[in-house]
PDB file of C-alpha atoms in Angstrom:
ATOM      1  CA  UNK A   1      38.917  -7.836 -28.531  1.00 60.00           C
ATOM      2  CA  UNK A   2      35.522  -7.814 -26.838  1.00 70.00           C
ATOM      3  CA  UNK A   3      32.726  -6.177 -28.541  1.00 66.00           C
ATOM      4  CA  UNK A   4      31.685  -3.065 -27.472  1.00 65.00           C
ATOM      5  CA  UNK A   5      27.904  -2.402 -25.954  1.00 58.00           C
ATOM      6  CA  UNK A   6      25.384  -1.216 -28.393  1.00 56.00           C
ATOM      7  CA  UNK A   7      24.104   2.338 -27.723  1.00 55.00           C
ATOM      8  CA  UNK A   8      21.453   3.426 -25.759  1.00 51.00           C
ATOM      9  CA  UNK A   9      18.405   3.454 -27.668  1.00 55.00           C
ATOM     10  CA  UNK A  10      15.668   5.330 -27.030  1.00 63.00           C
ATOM     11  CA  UNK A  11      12.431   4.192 -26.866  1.00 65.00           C
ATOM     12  CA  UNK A  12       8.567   4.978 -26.349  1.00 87.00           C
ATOM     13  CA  UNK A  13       8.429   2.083 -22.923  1.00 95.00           C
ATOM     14  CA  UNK A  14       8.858   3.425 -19.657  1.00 96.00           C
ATOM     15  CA  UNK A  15      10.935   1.509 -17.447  1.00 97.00           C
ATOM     16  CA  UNK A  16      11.430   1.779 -13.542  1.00 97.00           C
ATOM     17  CA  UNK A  17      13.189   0.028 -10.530  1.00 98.00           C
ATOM     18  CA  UNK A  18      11.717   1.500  -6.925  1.00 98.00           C
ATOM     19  CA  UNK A  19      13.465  -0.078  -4.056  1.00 98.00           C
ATOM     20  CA  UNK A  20      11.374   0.356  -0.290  1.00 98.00           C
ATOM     21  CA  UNK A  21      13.238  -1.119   2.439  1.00 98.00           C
ATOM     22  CA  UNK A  22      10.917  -1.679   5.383  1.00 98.00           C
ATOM     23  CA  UNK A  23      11.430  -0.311   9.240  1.00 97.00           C
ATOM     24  CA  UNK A  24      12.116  -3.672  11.664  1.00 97.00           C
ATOM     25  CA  UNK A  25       9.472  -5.588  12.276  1.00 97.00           C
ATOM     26  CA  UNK A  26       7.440  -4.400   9.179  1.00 97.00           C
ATOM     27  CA  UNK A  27       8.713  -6.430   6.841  1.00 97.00           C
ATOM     28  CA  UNK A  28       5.355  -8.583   6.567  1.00 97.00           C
ATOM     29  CA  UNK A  29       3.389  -5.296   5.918  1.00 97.00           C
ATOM     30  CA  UNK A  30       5.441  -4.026   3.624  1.00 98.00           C
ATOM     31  CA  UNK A  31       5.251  -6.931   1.815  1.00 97.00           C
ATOM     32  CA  UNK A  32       1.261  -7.188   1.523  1.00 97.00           C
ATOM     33  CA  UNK A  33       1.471  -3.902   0.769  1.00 98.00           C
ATOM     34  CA  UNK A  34       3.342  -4.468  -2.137  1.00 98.00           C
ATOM     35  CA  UNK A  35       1.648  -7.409  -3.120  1.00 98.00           C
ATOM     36  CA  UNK A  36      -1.264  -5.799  -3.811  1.00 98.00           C
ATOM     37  CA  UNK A  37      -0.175  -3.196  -5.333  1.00 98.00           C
ATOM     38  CA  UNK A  38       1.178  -5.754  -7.791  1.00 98.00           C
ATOM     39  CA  UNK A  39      -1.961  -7.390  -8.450  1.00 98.00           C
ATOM     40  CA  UNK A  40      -3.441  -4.151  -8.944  1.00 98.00           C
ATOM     41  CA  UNK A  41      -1.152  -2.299 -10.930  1.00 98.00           C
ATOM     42  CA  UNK A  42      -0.866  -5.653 -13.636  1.00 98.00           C
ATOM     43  CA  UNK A  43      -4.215  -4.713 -14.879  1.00 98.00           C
ATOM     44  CA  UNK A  44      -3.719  -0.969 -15.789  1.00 98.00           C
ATOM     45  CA  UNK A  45      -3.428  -0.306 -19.179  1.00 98.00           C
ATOM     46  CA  UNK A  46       0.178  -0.666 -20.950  1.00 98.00           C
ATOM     47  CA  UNK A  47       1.158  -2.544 -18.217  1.00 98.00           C
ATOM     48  CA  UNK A  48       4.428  -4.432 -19.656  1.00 98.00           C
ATOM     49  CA  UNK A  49       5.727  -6.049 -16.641  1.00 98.00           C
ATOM     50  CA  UNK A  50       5.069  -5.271 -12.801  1.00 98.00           C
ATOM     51  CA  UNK A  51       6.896  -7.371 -10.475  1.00 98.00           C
ATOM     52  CA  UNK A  52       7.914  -7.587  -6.977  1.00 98.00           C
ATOM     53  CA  UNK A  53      11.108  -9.308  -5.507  1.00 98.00           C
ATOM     54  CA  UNK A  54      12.679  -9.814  -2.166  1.00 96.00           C
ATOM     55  CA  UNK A  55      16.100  -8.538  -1.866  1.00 95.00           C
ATOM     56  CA  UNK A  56      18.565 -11.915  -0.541  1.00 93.00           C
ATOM     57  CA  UNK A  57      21.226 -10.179   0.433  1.00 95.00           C
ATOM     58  CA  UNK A  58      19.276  -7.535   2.007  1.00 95.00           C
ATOM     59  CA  UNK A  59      16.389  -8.360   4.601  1.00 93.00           C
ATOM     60  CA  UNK A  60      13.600  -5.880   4.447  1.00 96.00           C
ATOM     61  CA  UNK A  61      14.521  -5.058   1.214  1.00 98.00           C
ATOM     62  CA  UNK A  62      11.718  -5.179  -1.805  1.00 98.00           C
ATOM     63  CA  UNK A  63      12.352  -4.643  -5.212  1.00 98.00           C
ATOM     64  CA  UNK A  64      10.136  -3.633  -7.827  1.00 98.00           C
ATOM     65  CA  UNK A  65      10.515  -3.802 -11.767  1.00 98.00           C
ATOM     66  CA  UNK A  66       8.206  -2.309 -13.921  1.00 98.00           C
ATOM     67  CA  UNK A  67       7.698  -1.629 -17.508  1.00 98.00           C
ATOM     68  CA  UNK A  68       5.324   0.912 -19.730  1.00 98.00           C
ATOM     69  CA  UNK A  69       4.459   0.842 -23.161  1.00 97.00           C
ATOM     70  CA  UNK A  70       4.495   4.507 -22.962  1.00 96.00           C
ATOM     71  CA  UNK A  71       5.439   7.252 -20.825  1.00 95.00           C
ATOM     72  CA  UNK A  72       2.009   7.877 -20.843  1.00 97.00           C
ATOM     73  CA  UNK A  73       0.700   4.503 -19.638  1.00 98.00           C
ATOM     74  CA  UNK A  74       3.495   5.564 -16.958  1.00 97.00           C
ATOM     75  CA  UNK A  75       1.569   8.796 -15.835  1.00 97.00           C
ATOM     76  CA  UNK A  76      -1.535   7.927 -16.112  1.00 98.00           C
ATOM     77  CA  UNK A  77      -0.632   4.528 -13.455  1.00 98.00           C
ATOM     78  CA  UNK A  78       0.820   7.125 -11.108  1.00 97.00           C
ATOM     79  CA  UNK A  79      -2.739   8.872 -10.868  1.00 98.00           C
ATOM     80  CA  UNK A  80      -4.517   5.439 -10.235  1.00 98.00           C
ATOM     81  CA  UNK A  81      -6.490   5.292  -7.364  1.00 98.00           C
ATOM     82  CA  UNK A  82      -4.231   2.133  -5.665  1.00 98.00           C
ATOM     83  CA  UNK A  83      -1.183   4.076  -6.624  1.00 98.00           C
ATOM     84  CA  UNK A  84      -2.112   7.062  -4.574  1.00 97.00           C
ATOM     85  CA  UNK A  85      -3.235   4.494  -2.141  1.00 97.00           C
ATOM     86  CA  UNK A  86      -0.128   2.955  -1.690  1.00 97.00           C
ATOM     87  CA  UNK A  87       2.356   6.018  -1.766  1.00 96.00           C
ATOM     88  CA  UNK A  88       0.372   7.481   1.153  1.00 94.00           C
ATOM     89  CA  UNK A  89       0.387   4.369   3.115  1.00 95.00           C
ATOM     90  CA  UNK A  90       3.524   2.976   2.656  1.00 96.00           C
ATOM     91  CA  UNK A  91       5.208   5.806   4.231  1.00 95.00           C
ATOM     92  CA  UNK A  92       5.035   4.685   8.056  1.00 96.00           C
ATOM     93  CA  UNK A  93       6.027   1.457   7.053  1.00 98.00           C
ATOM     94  CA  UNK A  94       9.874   2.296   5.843  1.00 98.00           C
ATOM     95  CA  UNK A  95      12.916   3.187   7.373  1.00 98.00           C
ATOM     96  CA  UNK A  96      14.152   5.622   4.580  1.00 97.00           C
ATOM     97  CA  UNK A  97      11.664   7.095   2.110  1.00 96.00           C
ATOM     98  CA  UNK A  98      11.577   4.866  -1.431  1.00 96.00           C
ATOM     99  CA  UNK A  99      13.725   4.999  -4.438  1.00 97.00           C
ATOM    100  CA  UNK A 100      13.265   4.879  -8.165  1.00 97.00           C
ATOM    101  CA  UNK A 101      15.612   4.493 -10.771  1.00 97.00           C
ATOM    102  CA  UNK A 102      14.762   5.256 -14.275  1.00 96.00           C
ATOM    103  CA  UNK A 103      15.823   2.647 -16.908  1.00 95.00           C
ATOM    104  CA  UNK A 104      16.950   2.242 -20.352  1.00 91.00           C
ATOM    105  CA  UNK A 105      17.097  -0.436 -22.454  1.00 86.00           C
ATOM    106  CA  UNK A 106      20.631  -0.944 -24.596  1.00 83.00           C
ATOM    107  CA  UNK A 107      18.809  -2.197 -27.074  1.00 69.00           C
TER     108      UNK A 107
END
């Protein structure tokens, strides 16, 4: 009998997966974008991971992965400068407005 998956537990890190998927034939932008944003964002304090990938199976489609030593770390990011930046720009760049998906660790 397979072993079942430990609980959920709950911990001080924030972790996050936005998706963007970019309007045709601003795929390259999006992706600069992005890339910045990564370079950027790696420096801010509490900063546990912060990476961008391609979607394969989609075209156009980025995802990012991020982690937080704290929810706090979290917030304060959000009011960064290039954060701001970045939401407000982004916009005219996607075909559907961005997603993030809040994540817990099972262990």
């Amino acid at each position: 009998m397979p072993k079942p998956l430990p609980n959920r537990q709950k911990t001080p890190e924030a972790w996050l997966m936005p998706v963007f998927i970019a309007k045709a034939g601003h795929e390259a932008e999006l992706r600069e974008a992005l890339h910045s944003l990564q370079t950027l964002s790696r420096k801010d304090p509490g900063c546990l991971e912060y990476k961008v990938f391609t979607d394969e199976q989609q075209p156009g489609t980025f995802v990012l992965f991020e982690g937080w030593a704290r929810s706090e770390d979290l917030k304060a990011h959000n009011e960064k400068d290039h954060v701001k930046e970045f939401v407000g720009a982004v916009d005219p760049l996607l075909s559907v407005p961005f997603s993030v998906t809040s994540l817990t660790p099972l262990t």
